[in-house]
PDB file of C-alpha atoms in Angstrom:
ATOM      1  CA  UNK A   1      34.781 162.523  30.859  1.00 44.00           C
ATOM      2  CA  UNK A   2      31.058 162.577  29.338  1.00 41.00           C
ATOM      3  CA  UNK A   3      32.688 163.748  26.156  1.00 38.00           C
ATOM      4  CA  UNK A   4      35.478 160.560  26.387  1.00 43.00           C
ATOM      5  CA  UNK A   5      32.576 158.646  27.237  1.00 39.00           C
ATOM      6  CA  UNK A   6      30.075 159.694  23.931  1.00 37.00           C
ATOM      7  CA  UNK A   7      33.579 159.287  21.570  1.00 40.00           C
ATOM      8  CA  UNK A   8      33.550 155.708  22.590  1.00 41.00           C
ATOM      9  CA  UNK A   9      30.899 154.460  22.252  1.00 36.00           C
ATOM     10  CA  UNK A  10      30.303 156.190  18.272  1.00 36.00           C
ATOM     11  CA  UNK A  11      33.580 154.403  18.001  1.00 38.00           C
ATOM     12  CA  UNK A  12      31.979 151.089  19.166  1.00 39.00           C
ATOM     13  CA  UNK A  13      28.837 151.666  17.077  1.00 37.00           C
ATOM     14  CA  UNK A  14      30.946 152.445  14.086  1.00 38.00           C
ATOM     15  CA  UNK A  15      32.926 149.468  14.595  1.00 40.00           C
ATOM     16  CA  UNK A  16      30.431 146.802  15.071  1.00 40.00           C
ATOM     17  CA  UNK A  17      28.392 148.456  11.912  1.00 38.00           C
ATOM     18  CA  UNK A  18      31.345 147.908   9.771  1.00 37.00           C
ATOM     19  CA  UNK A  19      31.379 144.234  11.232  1.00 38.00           C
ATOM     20  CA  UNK A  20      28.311 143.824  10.903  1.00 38.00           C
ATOM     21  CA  UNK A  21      27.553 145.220   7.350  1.00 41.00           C
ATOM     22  CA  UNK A  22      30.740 143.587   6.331  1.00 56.00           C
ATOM     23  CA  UNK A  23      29.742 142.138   2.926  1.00 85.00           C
ATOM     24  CA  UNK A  24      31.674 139.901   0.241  1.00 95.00           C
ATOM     25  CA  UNK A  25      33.126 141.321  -3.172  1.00 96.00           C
ATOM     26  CA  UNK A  26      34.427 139.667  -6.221  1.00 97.00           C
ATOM     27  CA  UNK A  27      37.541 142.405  -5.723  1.00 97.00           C
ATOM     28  CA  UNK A  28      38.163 141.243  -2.460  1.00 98.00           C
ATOM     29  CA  UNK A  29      42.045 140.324  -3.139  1.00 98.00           C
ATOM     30  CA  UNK A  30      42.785 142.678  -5.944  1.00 97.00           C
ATOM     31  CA  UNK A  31      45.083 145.186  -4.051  1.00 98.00           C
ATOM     32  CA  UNK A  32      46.095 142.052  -1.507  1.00 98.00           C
ATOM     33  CA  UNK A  33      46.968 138.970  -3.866  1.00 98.00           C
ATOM     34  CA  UNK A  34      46.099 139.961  -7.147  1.00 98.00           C
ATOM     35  CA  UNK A  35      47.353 136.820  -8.196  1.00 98.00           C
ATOM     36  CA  UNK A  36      45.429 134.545  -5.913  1.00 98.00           C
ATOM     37  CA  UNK A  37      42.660 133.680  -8.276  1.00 98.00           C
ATOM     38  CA  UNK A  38      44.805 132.233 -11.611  1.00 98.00           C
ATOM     39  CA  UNK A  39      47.036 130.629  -9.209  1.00 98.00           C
ATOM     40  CA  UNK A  40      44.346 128.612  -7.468  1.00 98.00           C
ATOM     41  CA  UNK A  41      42.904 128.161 -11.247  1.00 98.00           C
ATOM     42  CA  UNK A  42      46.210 126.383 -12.921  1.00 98.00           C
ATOM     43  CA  UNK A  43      46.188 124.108  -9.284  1.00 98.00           C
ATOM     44  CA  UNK A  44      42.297 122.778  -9.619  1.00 98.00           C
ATOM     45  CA  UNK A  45      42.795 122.701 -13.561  1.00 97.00           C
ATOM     46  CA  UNK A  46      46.049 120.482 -13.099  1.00 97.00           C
ATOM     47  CA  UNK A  47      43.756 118.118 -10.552  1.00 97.00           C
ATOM     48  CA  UNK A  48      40.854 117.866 -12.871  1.00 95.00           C
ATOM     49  CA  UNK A  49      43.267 117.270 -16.144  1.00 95.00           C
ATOM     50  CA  UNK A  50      44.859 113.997 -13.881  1.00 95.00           C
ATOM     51  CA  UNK A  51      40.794 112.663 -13.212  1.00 92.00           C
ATOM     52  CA  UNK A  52      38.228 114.045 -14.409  1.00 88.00           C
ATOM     53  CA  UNK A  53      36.052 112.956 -11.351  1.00 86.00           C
ATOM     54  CA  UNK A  54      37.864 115.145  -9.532  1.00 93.00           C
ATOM     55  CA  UNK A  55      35.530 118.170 -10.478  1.00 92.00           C
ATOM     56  CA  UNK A  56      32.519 116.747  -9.416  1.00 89.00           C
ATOM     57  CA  UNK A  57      34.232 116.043  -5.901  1.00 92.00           C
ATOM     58  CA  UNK A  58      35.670 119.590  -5.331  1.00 96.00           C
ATOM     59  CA  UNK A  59      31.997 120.642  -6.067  1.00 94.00           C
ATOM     60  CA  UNK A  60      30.987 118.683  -3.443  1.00 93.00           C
ATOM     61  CA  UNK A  61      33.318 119.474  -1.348  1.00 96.00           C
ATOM     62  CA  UNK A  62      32.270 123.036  -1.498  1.00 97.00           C
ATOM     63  CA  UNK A  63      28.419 122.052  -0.829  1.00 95.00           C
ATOM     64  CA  UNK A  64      29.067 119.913   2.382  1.00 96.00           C
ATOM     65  CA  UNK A  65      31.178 122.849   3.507  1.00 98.00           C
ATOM     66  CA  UNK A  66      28.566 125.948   3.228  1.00 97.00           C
ATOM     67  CA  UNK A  67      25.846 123.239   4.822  1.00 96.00           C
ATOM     68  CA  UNK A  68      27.485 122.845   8.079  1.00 97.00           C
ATOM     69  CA  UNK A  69      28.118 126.246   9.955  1.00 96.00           C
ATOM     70  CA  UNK A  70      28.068 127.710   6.402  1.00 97.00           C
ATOM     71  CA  UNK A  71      30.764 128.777   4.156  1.00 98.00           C
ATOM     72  CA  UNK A  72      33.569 128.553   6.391  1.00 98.00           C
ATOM     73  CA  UNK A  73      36.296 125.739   5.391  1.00 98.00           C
ATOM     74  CA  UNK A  74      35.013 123.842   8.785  1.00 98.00           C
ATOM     75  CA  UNK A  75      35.128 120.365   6.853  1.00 98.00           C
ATOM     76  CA  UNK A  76      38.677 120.732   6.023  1.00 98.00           C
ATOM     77  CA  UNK A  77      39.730 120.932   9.245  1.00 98.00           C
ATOM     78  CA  UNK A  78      41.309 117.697  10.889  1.00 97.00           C
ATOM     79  CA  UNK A  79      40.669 116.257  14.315  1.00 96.00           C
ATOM     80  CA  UNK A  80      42.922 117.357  17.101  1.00 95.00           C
ATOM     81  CA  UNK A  81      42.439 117.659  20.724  1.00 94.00           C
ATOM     82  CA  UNK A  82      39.805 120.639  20.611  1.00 93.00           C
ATOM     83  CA  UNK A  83      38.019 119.437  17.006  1.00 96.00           C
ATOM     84  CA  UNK A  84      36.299 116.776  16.144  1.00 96.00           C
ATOM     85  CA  UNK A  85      36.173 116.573  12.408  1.00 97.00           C
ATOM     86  CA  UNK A  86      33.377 116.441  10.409  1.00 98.00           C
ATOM     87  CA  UNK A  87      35.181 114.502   7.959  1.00 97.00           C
ATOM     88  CA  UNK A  88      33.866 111.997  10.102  1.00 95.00           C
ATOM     89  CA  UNK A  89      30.349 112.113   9.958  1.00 96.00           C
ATOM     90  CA  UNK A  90      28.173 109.928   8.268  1.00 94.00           C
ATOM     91  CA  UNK A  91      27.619 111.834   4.961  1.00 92.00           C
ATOM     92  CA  UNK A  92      31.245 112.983   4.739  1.00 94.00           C
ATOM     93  CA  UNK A  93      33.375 109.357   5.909  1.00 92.00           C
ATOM     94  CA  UNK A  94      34.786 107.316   2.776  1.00 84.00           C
ATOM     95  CA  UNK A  95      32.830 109.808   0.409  1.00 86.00           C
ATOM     96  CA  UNK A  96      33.616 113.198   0.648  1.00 93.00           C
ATOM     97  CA  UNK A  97      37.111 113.444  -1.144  1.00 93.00           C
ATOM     98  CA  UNK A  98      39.271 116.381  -2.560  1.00 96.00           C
ATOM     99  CA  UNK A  99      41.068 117.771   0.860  1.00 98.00           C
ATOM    100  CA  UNK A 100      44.501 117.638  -0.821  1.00 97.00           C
ATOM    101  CA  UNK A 101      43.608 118.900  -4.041  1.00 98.00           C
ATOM    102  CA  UNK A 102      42.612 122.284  -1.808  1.00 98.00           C
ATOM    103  CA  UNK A 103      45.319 121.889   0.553  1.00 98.00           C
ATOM    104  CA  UNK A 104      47.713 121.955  -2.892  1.00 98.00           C
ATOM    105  CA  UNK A 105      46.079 124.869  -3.948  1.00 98.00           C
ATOM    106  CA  UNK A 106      46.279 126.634  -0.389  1.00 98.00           C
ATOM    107  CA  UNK A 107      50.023 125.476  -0.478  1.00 98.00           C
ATOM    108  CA  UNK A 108      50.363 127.700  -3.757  1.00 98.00           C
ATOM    109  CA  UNK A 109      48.683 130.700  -2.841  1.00 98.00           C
ATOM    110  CA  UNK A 110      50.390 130.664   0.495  1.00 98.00           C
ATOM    111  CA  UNK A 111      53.965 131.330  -1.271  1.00 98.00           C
ATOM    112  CA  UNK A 112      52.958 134.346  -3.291  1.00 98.00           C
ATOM    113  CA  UNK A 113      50.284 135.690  -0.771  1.00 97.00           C
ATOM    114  CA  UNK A 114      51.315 133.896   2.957  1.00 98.00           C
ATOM    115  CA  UNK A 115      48.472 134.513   5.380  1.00 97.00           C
ATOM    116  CA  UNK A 116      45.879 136.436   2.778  1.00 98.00           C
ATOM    117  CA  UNK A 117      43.560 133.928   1.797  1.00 98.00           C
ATOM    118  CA  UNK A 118      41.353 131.672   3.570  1.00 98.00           C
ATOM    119  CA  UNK A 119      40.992 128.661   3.104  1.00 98.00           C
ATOM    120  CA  UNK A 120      36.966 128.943   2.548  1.00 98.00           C
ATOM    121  CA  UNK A 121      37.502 131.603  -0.415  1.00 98.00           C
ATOM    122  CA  UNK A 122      39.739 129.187  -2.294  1.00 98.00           C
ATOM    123  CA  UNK A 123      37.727 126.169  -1.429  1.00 98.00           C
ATOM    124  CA  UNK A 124      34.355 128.556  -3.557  1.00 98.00           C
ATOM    125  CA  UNK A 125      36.915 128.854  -6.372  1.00 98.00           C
ATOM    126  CA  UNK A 126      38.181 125.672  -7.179  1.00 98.00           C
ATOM    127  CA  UNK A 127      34.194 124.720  -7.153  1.00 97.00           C
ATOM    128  CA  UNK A 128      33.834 127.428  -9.777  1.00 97.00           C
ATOM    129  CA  UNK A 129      37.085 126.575 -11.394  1.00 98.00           C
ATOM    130  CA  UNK A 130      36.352 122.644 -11.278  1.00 96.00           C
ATOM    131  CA  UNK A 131      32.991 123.366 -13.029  1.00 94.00           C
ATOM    132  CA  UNK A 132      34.393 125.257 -15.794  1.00 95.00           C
ATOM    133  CA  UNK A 133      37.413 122.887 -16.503  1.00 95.00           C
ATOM    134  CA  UNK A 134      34.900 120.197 -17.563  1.00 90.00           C
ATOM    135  CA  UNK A 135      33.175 122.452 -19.672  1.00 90.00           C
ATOM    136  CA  UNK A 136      30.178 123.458 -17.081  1.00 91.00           C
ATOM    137  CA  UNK A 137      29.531 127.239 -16.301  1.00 93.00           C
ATOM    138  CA  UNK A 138      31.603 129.777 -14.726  1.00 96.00           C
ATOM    139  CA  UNK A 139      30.680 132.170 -12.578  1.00 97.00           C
ATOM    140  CA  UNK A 140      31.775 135.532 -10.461  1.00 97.00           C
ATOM    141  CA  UNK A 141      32.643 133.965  -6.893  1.00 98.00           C
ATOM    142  CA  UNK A 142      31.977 136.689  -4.221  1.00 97.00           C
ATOM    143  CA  UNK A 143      35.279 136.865  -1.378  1.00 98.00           C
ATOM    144  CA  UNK A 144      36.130 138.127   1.611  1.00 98.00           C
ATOM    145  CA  UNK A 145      35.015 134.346   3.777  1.00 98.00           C
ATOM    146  CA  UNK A 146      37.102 133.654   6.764  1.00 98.00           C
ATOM    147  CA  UNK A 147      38.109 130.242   8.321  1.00 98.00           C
ATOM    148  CA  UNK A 148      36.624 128.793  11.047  1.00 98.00           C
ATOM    149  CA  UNK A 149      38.510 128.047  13.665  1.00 97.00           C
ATOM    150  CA  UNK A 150      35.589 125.073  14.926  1.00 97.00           C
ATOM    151  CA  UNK A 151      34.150 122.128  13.584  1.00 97.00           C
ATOM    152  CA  UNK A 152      31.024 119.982  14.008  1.00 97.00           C
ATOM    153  CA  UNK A 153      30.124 116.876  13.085  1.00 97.00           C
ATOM    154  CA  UNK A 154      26.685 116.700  14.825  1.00 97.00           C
ATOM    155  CA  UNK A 155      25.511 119.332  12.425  1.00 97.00           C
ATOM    156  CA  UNK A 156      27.559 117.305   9.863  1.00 97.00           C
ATOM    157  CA  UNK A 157      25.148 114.404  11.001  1.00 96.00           C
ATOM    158  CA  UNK A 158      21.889 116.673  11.303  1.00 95.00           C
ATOM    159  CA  UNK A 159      22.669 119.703   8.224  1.00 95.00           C
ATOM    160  CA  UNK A 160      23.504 117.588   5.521  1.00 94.00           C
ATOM    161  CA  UNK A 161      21.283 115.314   3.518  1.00 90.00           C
ATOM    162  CA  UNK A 162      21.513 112.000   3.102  1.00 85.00           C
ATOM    163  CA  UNK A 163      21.829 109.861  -0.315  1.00 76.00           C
ATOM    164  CA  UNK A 164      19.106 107.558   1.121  1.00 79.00           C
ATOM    165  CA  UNK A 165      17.007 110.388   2.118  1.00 84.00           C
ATOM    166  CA  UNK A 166      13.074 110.716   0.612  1.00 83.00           C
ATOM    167  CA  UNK A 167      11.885 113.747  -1.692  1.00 82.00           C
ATOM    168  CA  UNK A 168      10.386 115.716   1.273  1.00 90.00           C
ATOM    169  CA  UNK A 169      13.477 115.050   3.254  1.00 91.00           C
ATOM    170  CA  UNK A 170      15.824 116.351   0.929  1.00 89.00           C
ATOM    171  CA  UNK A 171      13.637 119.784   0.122  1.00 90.00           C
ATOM    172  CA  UNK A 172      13.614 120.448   4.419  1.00 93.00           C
ATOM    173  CA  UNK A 173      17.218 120.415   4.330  1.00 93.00           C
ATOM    174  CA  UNK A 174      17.636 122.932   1.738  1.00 93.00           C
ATOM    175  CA  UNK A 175      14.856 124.812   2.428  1.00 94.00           C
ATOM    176  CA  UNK A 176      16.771 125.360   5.915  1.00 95.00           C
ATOM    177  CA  UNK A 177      19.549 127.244   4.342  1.00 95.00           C
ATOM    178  CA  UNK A 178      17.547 129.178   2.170  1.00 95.00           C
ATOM    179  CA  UNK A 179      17.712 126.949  -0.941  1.00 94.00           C
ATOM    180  CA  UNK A 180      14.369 126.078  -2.936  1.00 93.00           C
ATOM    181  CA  UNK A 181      13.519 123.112  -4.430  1.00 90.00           C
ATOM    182  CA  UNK A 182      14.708 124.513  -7.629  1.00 91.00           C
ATOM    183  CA  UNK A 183      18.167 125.299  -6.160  1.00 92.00           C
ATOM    184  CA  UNK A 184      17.969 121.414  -5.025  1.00 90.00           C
ATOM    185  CA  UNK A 185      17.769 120.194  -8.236  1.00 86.00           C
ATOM    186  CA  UNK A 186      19.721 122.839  -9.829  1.00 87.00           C
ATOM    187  CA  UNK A 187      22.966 121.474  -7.532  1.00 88.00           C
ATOM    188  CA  UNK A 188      22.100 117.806  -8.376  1.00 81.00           C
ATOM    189  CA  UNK A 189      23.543 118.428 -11.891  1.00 69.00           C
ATOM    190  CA  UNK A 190      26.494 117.955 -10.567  1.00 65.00           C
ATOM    191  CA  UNK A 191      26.198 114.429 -10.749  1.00 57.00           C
ATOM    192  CA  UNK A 192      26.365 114.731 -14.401  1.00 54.00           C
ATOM    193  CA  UNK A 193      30.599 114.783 -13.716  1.00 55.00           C
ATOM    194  CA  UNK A 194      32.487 111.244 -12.898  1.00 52.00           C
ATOM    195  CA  UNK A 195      31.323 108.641 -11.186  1.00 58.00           C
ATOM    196  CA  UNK A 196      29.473 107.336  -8.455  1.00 61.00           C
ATOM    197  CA  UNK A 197      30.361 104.834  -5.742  1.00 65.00           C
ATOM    198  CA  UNK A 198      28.182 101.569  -5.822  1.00 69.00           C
ATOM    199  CA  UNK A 199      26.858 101.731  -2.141  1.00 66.00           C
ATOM    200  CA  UNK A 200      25.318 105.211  -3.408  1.00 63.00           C
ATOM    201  CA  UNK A 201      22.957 103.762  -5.633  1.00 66.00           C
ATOM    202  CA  UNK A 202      22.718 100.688  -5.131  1.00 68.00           C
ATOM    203  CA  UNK A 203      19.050 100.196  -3.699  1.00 69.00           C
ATOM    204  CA  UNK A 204      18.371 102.344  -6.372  1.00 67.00           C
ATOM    205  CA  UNK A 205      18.907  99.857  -8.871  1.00 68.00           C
ATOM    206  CA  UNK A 206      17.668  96.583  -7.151  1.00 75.00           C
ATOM    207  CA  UNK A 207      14.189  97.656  -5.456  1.00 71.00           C
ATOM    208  CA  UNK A 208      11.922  97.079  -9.119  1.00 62.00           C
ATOM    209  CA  UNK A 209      10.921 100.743  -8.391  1.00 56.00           C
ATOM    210  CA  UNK A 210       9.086 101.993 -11.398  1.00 51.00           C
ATOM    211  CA  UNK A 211      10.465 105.313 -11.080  1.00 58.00           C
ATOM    212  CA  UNK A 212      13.944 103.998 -12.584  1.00 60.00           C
ATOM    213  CA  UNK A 213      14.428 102.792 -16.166  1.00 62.00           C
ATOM    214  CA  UNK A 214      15.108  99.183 -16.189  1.00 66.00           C
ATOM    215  CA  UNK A 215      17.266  98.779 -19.063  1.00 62.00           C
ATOM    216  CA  UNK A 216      19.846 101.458 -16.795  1.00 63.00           C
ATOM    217  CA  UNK A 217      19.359  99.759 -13.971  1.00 69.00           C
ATOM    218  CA  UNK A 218      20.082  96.568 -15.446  1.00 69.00           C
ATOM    219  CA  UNK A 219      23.350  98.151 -16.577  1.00 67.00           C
ATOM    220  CA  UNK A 220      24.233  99.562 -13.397  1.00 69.00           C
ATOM    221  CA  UNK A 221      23.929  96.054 -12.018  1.00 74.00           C
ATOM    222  CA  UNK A 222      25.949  94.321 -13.875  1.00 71.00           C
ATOM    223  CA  UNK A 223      28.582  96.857 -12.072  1.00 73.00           C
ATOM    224  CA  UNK A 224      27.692  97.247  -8.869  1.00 79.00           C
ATOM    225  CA  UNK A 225      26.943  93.824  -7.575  1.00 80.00           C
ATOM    226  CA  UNK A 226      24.000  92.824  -4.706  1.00 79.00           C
ATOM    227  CA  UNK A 227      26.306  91.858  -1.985  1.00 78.00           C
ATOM    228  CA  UNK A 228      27.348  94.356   0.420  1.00 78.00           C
ATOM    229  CA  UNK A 229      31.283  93.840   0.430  1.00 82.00           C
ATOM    230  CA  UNK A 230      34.123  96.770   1.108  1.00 76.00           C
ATOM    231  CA  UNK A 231      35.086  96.062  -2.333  1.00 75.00           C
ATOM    232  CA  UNK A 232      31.669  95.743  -4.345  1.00 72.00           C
ATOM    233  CA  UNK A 233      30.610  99.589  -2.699  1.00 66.00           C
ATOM    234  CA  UNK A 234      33.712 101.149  -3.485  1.00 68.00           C
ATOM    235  CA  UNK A 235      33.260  99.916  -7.252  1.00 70.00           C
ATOM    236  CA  UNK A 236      32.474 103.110  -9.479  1.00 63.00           C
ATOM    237  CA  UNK A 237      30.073 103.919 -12.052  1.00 62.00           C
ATOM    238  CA  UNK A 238      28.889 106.868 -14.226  1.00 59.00           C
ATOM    239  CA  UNK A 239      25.396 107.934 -13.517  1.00 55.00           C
ATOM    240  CA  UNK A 240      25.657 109.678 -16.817  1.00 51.00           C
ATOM    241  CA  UNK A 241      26.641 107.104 -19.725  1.00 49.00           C
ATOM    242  CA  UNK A 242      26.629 109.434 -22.759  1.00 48.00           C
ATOM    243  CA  UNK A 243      29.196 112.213 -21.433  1.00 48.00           C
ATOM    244  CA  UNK A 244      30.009 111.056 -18.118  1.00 50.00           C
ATOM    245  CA  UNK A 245      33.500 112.949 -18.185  1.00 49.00           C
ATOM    246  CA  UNK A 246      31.288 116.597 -19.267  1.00 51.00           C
ATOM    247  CA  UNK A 247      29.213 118.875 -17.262  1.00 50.00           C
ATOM    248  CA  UNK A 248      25.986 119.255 -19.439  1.00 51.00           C
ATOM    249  CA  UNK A 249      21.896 118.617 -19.025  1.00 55.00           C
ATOM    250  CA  UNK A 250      22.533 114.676 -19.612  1.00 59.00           C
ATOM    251  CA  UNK A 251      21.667 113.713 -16.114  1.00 55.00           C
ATOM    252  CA  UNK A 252      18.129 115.363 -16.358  1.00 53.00           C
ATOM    253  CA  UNK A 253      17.674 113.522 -19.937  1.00 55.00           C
ATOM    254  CA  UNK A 254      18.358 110.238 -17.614  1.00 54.00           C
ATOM    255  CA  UNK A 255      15.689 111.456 -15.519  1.00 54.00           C
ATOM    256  CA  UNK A 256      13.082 112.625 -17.987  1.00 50.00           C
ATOM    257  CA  UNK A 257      10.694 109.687 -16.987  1.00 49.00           C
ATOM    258  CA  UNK A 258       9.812 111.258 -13.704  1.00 48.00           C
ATOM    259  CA  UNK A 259       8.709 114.328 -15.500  1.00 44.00           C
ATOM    260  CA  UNK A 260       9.698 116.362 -13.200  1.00 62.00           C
ATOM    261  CA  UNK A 261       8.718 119.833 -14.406  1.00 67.00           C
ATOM    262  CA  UNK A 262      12.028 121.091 -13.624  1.00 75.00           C
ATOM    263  CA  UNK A 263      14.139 118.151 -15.434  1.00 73.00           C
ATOM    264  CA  UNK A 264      12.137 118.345 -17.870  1.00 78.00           C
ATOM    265  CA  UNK A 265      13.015 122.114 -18.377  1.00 82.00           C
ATOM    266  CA  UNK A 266      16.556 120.998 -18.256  1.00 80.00           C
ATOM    267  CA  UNK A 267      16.520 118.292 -20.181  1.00 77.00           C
ATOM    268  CA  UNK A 268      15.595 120.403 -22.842  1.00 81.00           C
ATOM    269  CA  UNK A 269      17.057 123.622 -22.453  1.00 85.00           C
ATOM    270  CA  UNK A 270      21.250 123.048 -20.849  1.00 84.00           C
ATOM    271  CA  UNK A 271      21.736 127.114 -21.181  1.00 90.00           C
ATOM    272  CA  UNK A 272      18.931 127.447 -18.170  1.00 90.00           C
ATOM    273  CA  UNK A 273      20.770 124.552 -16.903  1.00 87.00           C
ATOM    274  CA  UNK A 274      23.368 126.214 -16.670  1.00 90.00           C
ATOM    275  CA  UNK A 275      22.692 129.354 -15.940  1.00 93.00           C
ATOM    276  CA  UNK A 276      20.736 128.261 -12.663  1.00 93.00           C
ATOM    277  CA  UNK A 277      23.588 126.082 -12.007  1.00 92.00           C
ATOM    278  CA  UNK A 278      25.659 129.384 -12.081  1.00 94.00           C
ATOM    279  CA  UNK A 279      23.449 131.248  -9.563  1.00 95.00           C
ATOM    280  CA  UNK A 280      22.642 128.182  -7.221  1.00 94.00           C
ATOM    281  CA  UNK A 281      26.255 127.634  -6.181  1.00 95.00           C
ATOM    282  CA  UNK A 282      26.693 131.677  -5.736  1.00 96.00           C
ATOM    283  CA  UNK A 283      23.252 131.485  -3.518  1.00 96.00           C
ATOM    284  CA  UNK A 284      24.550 128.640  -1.580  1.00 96.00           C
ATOM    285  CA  UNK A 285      28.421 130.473  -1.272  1.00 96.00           C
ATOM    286  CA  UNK A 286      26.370 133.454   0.280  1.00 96.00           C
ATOM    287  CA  UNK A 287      25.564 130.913   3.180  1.00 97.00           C
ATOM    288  CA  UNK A 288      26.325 132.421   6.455  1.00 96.00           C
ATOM    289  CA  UNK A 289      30.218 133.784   6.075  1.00 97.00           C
ATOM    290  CA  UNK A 290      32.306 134.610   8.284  1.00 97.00           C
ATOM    291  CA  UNK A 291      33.696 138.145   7.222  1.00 96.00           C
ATOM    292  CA  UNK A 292      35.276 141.131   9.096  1.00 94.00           C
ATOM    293  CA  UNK A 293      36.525 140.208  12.142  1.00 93.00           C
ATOM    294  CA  UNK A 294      34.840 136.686  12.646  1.00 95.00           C
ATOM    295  CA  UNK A 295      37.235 133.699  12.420  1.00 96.00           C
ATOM    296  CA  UNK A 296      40.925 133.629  10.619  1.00 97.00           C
ATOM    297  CA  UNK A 297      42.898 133.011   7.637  1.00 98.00           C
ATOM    298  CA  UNK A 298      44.520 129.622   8.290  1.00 98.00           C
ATOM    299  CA  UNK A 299      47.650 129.301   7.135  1.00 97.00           C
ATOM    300  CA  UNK A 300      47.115 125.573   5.922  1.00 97.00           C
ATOM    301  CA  UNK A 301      43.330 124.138   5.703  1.00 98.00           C
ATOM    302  CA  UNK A 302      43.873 121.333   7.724  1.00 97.00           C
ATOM    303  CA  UNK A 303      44.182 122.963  11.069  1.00 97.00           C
ATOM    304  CA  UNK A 304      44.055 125.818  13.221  1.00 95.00           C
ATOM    305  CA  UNK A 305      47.175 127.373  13.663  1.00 84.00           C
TER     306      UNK A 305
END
């Protein structure tokens, strides 16, 4: 009995240390779905080739993810009668965009490899893959994340920043997932892709702030009219007018004024741009995971099932 007794509970200890120490690995799926990665490739590069903005928004898609619960796939999830989406929340509603692009690519991977991988891994690929297709860095994307099967869009409301949020706002709320200031700034390059919608900015450009160049703001203006209409903040504009279809260190020339010591780095040098942008989004992919025997792989992204 003693002897059943000791066997189960080195079983138990075993068990939860391999749960516990369960770590992610760029191999993850070679033996399981070898395929998985150049499949969910051609599907983001066939998004990104039909608009270009589309890059910047699977990036972002990606971020707003690994801030709330982490790395998970919790914002693709729809409501039903147990979730309440965070698609809803404040930062995510009419801005957040890109579900169907990863729901495409989950629909692809799902006939070679049905019930393999989640819907979080391929949701930190397409980010990488997005990046690279408009000629930004690439980078090895650690696997192995499992889907959540819960949402929340308090934390939604709480975890992720706002665009109207202040300097020292903006730092807390990366410094909370183990992000530096650095890292914040790093990920802001991402705005160097597409466009931006006019409600983002647009106090931005009409306050007289001296901390904005007037000559861009009075361009931005002239697109992004003063009156708060449906249709005025849904207007788009580049907040990069020299390449705003390329991921390069133009956004932190637009910013030099401020010199920042950190745009001014990457103004000047886009390899370090890059390069940090590189590690930043693997850093921010590493953000609490489930892995082992923690959540599921859902068989579409949407919902739990």
């Amino acid at each position: 009995m003693a002897y059943r007794m000791i066997t189960s509970f080195v079983f138990t200890l075993i068990v939860l240390g391999t749960i516990c120490d369960a770590q992610l690995s760029s191999t993850f799926y070679d033996s399981t779905c070898p395929n998985a990665l150049s499949t969910i490739r051609t599907s983001i590069r066939t998004a990104v080739s039909k608009e270009c903005r589309m890059a910047a928004s699977v990036i972002r898609l990606h971020f707003h993810d690994c801030f709330v619960q982490g790395c998970d796939a919790s914002i693709l999830l729809d409501d039903s009668p147990t979730i309440e989406s965070e698609k809803n929340a404040l930062p995510n509603i009419n801005s957040v965009r890109g579900f169907e692009i990863i729901d495409k690519a989950k629909s692809e991977v799902e006939k070679i490899c049905p019930g393999v991988v989640s819907c979080a891994d391929i949701l930190a690929v397409a980010a990488r893959d997005a990046s690279f297709a408009v000629g930004g860095p690439s980078w090895t994307v650690k696997l192995g994340r499992r889907d959540s099967t819960t949402a929340s869009k308090s934390l939604a409301n709480t975890d992720l920043p706002l665009f109207t949020d202040d300097l020292t706002t903006l730092i807390s709320h990366f410094n909370k997932k183990n992000l530096t200031p650095r890292d914040m700034v790093t990920l802001s390059g991402a705005h160097t892709i597409g466009q931006a919608q006019c409600f983002t900015f647009r106090g931005r450009i009409y306050n007289n702030a001296s901390d904005i160049d007037a000559g861009f703001a009075n361009t931005r203006q002239r697109g992004c009219p003063s009156s708060r209409t449906t249709s005025n903040d849904q207007k788009l504009a580049a907040l990069d007018l020299v390449t705003p279809n390329s991921f390069d260190n133009n956004y932190f020339k637009n910013l030099i004024q401020k010199k920042d010591s950190i745009v001014s780095e990457y103004s000047n040098n886009p390899t370090t741009f890059k390069s940090d942008f590189a590690a930043a989004m693997i850093k921010m992919g590493d953000i609490e995971p489930l892995t082992g025997s923690a959540g599921i792989i859902r068989s579409i992204c949407s919902a739990v099932n």
